[in-house]
Short mmCIF file of C-alpha atoms and ligand atoms in Angstrom, two decimals:
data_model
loop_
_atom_site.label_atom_id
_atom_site.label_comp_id
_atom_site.label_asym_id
_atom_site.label_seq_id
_atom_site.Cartn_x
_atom_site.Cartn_y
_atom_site.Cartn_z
CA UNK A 1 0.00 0.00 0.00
CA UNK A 2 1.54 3.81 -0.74
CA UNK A 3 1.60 6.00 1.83
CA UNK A 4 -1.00 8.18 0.22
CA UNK A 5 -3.41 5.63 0.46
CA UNK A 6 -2.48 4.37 3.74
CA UNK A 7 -3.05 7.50 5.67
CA UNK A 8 -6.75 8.18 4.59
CA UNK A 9 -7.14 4.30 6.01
CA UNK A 10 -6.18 5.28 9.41
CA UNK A 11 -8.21 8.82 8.87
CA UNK A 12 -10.90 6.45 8.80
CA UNK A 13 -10.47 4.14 11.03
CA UNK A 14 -9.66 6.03 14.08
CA UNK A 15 -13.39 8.70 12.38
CA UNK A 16 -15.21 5.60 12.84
CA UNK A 17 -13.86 4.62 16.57
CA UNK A 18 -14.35 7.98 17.60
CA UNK A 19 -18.23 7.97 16.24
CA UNK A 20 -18.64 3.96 18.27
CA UNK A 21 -17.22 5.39 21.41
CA UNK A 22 -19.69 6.38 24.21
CA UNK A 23 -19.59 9.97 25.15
CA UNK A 24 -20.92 9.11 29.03
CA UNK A 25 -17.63 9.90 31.07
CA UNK A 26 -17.05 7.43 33.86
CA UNK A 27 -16.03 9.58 36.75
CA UNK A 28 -15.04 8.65 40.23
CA UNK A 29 -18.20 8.29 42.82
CA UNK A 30 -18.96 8.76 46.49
CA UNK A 31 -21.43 6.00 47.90
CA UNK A 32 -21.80 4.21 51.12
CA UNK A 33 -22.81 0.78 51.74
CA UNK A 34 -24.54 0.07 54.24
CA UNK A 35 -24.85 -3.99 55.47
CA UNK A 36 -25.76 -5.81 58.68
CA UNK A 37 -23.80 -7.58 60.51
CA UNK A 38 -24.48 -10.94 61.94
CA UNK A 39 -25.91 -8.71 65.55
CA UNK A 40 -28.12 -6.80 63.01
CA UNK A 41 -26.22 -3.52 63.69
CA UNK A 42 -25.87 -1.54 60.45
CA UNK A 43 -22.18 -1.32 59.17
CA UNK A 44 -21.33 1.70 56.67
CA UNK A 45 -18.73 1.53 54.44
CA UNK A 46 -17.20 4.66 52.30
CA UNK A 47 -16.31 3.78 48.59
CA UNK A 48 -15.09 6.43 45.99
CA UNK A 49 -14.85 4.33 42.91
CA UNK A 50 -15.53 4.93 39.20
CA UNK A 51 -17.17 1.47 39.68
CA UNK A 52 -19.97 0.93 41.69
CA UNK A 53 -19.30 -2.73 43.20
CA UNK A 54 -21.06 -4.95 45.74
CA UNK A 55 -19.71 -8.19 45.89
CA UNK A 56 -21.71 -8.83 49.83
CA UNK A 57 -25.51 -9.06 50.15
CA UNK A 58 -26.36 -5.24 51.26
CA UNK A 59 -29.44 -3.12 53.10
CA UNK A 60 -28.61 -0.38 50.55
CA UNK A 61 -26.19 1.71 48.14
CA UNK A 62 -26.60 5.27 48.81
CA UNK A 63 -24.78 7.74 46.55
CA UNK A 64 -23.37 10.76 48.56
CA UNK A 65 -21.07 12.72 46.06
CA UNK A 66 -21.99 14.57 43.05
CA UNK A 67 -22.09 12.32 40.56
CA UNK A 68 -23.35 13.86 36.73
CA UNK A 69 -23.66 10.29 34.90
CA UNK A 70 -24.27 6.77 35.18
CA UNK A 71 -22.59 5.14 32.40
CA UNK A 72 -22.71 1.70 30.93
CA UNK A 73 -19.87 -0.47 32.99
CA UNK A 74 -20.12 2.06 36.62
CA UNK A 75 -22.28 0.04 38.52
CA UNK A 76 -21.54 -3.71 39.20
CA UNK A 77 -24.38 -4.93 41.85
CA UNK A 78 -23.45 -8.39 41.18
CA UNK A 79 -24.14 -9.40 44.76
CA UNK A 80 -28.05 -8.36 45.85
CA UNK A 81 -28.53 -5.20 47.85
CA UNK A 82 -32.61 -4.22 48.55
CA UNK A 83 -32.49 -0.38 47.96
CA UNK A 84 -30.01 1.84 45.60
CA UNK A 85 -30.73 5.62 46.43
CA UNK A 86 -29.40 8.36 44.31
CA UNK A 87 -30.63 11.97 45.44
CA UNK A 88 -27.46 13.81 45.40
CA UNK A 89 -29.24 16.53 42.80
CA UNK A 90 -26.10 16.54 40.11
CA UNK A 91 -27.12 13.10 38.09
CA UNK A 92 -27.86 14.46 34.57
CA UNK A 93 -27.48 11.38 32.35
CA UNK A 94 -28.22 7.66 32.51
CA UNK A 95 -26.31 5.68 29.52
CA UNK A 96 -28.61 2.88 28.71
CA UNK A 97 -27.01 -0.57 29.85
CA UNK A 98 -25.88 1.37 33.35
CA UNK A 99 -28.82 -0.58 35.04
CA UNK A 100 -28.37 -3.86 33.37
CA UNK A 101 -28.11 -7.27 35.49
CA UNK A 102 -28.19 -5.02 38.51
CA UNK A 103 -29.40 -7.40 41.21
CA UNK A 104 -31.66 -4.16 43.52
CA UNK A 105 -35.17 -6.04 44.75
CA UNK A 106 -36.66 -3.70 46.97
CA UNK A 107 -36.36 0.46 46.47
CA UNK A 108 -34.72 1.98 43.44
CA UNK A 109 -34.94 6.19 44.37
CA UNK A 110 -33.12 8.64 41.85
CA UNK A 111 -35.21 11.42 42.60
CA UNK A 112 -34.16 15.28 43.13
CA UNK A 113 -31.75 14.88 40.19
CA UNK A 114 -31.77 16.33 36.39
CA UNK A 115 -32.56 13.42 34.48
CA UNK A 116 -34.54 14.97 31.13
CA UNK A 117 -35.42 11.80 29.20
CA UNK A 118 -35.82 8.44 30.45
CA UNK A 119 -34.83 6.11 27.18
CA UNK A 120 -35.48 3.19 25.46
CA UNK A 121 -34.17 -0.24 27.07
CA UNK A 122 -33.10 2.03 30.07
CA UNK A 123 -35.12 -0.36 32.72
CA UNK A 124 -35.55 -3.58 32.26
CA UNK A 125 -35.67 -6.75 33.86
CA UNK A 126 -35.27 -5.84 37.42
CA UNK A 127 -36.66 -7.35 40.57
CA UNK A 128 -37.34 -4.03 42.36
CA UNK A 129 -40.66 -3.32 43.85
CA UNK A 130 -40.32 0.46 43.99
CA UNK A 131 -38.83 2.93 41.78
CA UNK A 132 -38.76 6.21 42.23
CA UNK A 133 -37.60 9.12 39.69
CA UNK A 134 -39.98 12.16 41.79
CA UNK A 135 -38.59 15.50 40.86
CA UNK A 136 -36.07 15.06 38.22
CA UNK A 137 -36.32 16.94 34.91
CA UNK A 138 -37.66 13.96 32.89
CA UNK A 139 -39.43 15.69 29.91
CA UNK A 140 -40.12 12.55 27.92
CA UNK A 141 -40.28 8.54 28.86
CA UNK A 142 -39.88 6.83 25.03
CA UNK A 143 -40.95 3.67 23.93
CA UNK A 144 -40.32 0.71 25.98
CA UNK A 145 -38.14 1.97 28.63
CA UNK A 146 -39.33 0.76 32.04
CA UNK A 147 -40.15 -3.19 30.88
CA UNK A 148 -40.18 -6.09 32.54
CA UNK A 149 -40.35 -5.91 36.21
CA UNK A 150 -42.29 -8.45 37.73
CA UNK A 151 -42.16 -7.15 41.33
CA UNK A 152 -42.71 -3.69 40.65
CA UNK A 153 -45.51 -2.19 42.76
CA UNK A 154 -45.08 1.21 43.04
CA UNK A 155 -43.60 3.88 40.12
CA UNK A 156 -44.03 7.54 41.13
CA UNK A 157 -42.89 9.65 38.60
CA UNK A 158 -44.85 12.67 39.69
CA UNK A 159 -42.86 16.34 39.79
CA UNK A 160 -41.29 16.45 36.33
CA UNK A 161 -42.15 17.84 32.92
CA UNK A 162 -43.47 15.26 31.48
CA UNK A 163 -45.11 15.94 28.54
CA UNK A 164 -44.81 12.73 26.56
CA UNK A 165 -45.56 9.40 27.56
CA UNK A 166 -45.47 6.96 24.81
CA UNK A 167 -48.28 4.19 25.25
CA UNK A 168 -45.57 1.86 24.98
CA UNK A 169 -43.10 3.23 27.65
CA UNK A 170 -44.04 0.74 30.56
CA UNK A 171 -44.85 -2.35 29.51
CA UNK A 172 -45.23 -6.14 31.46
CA UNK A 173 -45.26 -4.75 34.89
CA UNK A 174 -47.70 -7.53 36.66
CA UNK A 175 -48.28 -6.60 39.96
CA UNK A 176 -48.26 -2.79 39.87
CA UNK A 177 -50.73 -0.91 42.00
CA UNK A 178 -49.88 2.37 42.34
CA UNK A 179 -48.88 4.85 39.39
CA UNK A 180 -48.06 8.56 40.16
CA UNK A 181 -47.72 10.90 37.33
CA UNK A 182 -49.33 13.94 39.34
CA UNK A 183 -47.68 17.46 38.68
CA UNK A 184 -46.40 17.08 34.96
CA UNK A 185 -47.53 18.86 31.73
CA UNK A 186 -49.74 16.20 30.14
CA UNK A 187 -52.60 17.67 28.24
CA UNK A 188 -54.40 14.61 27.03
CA UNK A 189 -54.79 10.86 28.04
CA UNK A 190 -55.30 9.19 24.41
CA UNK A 191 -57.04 5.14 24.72
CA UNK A 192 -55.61 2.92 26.54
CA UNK A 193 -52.58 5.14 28.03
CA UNK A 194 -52.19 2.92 30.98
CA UNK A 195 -52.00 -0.52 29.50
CA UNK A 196 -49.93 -1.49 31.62
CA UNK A 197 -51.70 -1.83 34.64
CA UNK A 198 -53.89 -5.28 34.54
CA UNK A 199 -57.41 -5.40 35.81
CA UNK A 200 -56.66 -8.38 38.23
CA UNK A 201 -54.94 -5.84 40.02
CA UNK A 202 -56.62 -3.02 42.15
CA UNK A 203 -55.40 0.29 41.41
CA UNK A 204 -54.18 3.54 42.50
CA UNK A 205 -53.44 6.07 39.70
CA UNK A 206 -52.54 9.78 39.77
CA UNK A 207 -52.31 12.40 37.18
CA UNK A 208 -53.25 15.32 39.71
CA UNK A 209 -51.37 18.41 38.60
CA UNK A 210 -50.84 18.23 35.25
CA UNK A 211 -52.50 20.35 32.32
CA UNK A 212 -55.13 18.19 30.88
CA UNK A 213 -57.72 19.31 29.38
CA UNK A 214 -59.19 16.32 27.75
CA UNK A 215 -59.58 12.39 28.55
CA UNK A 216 -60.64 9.64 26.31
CA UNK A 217 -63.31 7.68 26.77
CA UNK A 218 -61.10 4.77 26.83
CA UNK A 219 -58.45 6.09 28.64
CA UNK A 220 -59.00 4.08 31.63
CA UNK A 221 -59.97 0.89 29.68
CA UNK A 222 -59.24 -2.46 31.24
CA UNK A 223 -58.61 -1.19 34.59
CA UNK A 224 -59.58 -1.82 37.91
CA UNK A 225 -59.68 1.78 39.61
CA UNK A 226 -59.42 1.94 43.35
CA UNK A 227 -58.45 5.62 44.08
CA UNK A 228 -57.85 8.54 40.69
CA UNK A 229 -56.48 11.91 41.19
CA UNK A 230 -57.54 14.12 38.44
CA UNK A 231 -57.73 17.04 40.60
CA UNK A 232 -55.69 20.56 39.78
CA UNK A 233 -56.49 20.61 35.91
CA UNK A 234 -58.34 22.01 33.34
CA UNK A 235 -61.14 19.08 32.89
CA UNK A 236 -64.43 20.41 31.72
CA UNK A 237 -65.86 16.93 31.33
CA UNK A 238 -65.22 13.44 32.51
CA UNK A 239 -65.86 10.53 30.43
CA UNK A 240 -68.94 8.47 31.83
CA UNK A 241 -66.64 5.44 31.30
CA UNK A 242 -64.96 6.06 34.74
CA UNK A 243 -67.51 5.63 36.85
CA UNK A 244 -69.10 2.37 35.10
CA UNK A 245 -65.99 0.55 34.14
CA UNK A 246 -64.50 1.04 37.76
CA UNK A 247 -67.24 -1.23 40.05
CA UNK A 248 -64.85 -0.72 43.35
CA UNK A 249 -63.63 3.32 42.85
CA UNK A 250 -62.87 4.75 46.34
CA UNK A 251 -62.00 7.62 46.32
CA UNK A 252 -61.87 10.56 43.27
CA UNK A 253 -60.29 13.53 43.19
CA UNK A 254 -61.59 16.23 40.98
CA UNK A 255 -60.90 19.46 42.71
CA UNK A 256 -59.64 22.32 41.19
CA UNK A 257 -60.94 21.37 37.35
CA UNK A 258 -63.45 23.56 35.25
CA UNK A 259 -66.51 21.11 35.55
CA UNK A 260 -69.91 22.42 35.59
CA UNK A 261 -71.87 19.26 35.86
CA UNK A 262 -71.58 15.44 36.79
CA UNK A 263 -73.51 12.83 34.96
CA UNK A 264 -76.31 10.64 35.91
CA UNK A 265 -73.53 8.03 36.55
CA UNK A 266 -71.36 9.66 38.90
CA UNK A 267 -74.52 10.15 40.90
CA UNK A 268 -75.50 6.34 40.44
CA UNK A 269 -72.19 5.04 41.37
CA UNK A 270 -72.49 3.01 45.26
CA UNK A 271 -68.78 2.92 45.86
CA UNK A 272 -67.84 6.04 46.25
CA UNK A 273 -66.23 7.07 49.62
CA UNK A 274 -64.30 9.80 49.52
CA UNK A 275 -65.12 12.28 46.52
CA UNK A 276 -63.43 15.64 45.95
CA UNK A 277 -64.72 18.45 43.72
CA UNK A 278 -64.02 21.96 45.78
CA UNK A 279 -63.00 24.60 42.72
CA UNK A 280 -65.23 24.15 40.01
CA UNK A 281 -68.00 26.11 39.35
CA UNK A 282 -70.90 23.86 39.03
CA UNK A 283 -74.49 24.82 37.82
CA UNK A 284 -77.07 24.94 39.84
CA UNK A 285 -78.99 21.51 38.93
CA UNK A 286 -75.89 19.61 39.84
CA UNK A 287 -75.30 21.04 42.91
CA UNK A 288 -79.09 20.49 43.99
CA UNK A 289 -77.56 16.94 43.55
CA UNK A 290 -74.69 16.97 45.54
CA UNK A 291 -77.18 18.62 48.21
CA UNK A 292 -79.05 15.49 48.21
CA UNK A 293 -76.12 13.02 47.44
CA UNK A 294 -74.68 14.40 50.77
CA UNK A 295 -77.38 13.80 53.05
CA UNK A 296 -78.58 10.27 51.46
CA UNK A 297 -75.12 9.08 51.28
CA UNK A 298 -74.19 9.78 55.09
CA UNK A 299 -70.86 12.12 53.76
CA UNK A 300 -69.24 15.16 55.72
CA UNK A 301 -66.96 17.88 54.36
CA UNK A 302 -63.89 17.02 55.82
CA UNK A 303 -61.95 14.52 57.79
CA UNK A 304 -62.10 14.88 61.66
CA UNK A 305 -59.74 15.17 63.72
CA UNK A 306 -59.87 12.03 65.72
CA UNK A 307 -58.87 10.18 62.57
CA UNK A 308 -62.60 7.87 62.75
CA UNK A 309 -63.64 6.78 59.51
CA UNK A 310 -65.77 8.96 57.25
CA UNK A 311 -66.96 9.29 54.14
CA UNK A 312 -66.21 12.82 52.53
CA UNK A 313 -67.77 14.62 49.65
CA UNK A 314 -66.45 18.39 49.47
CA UNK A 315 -67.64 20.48 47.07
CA UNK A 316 -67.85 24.60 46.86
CA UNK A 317 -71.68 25.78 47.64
CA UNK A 318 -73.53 29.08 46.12
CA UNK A 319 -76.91 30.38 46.19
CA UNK A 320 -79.28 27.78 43.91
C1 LIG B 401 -27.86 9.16 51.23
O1 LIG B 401 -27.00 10.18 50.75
C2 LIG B 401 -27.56 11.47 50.76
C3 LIG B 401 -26.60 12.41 50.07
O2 LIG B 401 -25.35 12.40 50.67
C4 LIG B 401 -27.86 11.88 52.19
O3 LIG B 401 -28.46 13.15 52.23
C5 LIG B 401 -28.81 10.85 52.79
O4 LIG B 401 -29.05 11.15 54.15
C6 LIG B 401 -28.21 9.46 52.68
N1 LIG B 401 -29.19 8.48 53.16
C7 LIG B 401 -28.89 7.60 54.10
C8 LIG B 401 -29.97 6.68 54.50
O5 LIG B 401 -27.79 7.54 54.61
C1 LIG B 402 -18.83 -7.61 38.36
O1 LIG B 402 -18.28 -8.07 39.56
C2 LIG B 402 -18.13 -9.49 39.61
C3 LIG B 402 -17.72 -9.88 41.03
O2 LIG B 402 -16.81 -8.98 41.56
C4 LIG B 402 -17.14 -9.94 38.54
O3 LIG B 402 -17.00 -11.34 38.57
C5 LIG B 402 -17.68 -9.49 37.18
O4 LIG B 402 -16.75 -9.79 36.18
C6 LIG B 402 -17.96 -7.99 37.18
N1 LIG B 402 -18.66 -7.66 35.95
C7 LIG B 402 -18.28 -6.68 35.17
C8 LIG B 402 -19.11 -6.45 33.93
O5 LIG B 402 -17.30 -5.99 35.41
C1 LIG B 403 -57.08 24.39 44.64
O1 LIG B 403 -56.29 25.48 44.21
C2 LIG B 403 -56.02 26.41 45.24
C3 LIG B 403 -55.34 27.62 44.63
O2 LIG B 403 -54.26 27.22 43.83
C4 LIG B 403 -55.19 25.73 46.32
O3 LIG B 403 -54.90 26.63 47.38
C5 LIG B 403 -55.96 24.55 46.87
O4 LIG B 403 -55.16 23.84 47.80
C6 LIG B 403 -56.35 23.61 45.75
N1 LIG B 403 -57.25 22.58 46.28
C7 LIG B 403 -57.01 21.30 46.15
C8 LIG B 403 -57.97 20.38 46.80
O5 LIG B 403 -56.05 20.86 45.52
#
């Protein structure tokens, strides 16, 4: 080969390594690890690594310096610890693969950070039964990026910006019961949006907080609702299907909307114990309805002190 040929070759080769190579930078991180020992006393150890490594069953992995990414290769959890906490307020990035084969089965926390976009194939296949990514920055959670978690009963994502969540995002989480998505910037919830959630399981969903101004009909399709928050937005109708689909709903939370009526079936539904609706404005016929609903269905405005149980119905009066 002539030199003249040779050097574009190498041009080329080292182009296309540079293009391959990740961009995350592994940086050293502060964490403690905190086990029991065989008297049950908890047992911290310091670690500033660029690896995250437990290689002894742990209580949990708590990150305590300011770390700005996770890339793929800095954690090694090879050895099970229950929780892995992260709320040191610097993490920006999370390289998909960081959370691969990570052996966490109880709480996974990275909340208070800056994460913006939570990707595909970033969680997947883990054993926890909590996860928690509560005020972060997350704008966006793409297709098929929290899948597979069989244990998973609890995902709060509420206090972000999320404006996007793709019907796909979550997908074969069996056993979930709660989902928080309160305080984000949704503005719709299009058929089916939380497929996820199976119907064998009673639910507790919240999307309080957010800016929606419209729900399908079919929104809440194939669920079994135990408790909604759809309080603190700009609803000025809900979809009948919510209160027939749902045989065992709780407790509802509408305060705070721009509703000026409830349907026949809201006032047929039996299950109802604890129903908020303070801060709408509703006409006059409907609240001659929530007059009687209120005495019929044995409700008071709010809870007492002394912590008995009640069942509530709040709503704002005016002159009818
Ligand atoms: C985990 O680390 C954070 C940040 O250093 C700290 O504020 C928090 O108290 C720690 N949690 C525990 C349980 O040690
Ligand atoms: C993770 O740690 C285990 C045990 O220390 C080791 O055998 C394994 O090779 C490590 N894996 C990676 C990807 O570094
Ligand atoms: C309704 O909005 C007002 C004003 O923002 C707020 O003070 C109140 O706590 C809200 N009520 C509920 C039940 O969220």
């Amino acid at each position: 080969m002539s030199n003249n040929l040779r050097i574009p070759t190498i041009l080329l080769v080292f182009l296309f390594a540079v293009s391959n190579a990740s961009d995350c930078v592994k940086e050293k991180i502060q964490y403690d690890i905190a086990r029991f020992t065989s008297s049950y006393k908890e047992e911290i150890e310091h670690h500033d690594d660029v690896v995250i490594k437990n290689d002894k069953e742990a209580f949990y992995i708590n990150i305590t310096g300011p770390v700005k990414s996770f890339c793929k290769g800095s954690i090694n959890i090879s050895v099970r610890s229950h929780h892995f906490w992260c709320g040191v307020s610097t993490l920006k990035t999370i390289e998909v693969g960081a959370f691969d084969n990570q052996i966490i089965d109880s709480q996974f926390i990275i909340s208070g950070n800056k994460i913006k976009v939570v990707q595909t194939g970033l969680f997947h296949d883990l054993q926890v039964e909590l996860m928690d990514l509560i005020y972060n920055e997350i704008e966006e959670i793409q297709e098929n990026s929290i899948v597979n978690l069989p244990q998973l009963t609890t995902l709060h994502l509420s206090h972000n910006k999320i404006s996007n969540l793709h019907p796909n995002a979550i997908r074969n989480t069996p056993k979930l019961q709660w989902f928080d998505i309160s305080n984000n910037n949704l503005k719709t919830l299009g058929p089916k949006v939380f497929d996820f959630l199976r119907k064998e399981v009673i639910v507790g969903i919240g999307v309080s907080g957010n800016n929606l101004e419209k729900i399908d009909p079919k929104a809440f399709e194939g669920l079994n609702i135990y408790t909604l928050g759809l309080d603190n937005n700009h609803l000025s109708t809900i979809p009948d299907t919510i209160f027939t689909n749902n045989k065992e709903l709780s407790e509802i939370h509408l305060a705070n909307n721009s509703l000026t009526s409830l349907s026949d079936k809201f006032f047929e539904m039996k299950t109802l114990n604890f129903i908020y609706l303070s801060g709408n404005d509703f006409k006059c016929d409907t609240i001659l309805k929530l007059r009687d609903l209120f005495k019929r269905g044995g409700y008071v405005k709010e809870s007492p002190k002394n912590g008995r149980f009640v069942k509530i119905l709040s709503y704002d009066e005016k002159d009818c």
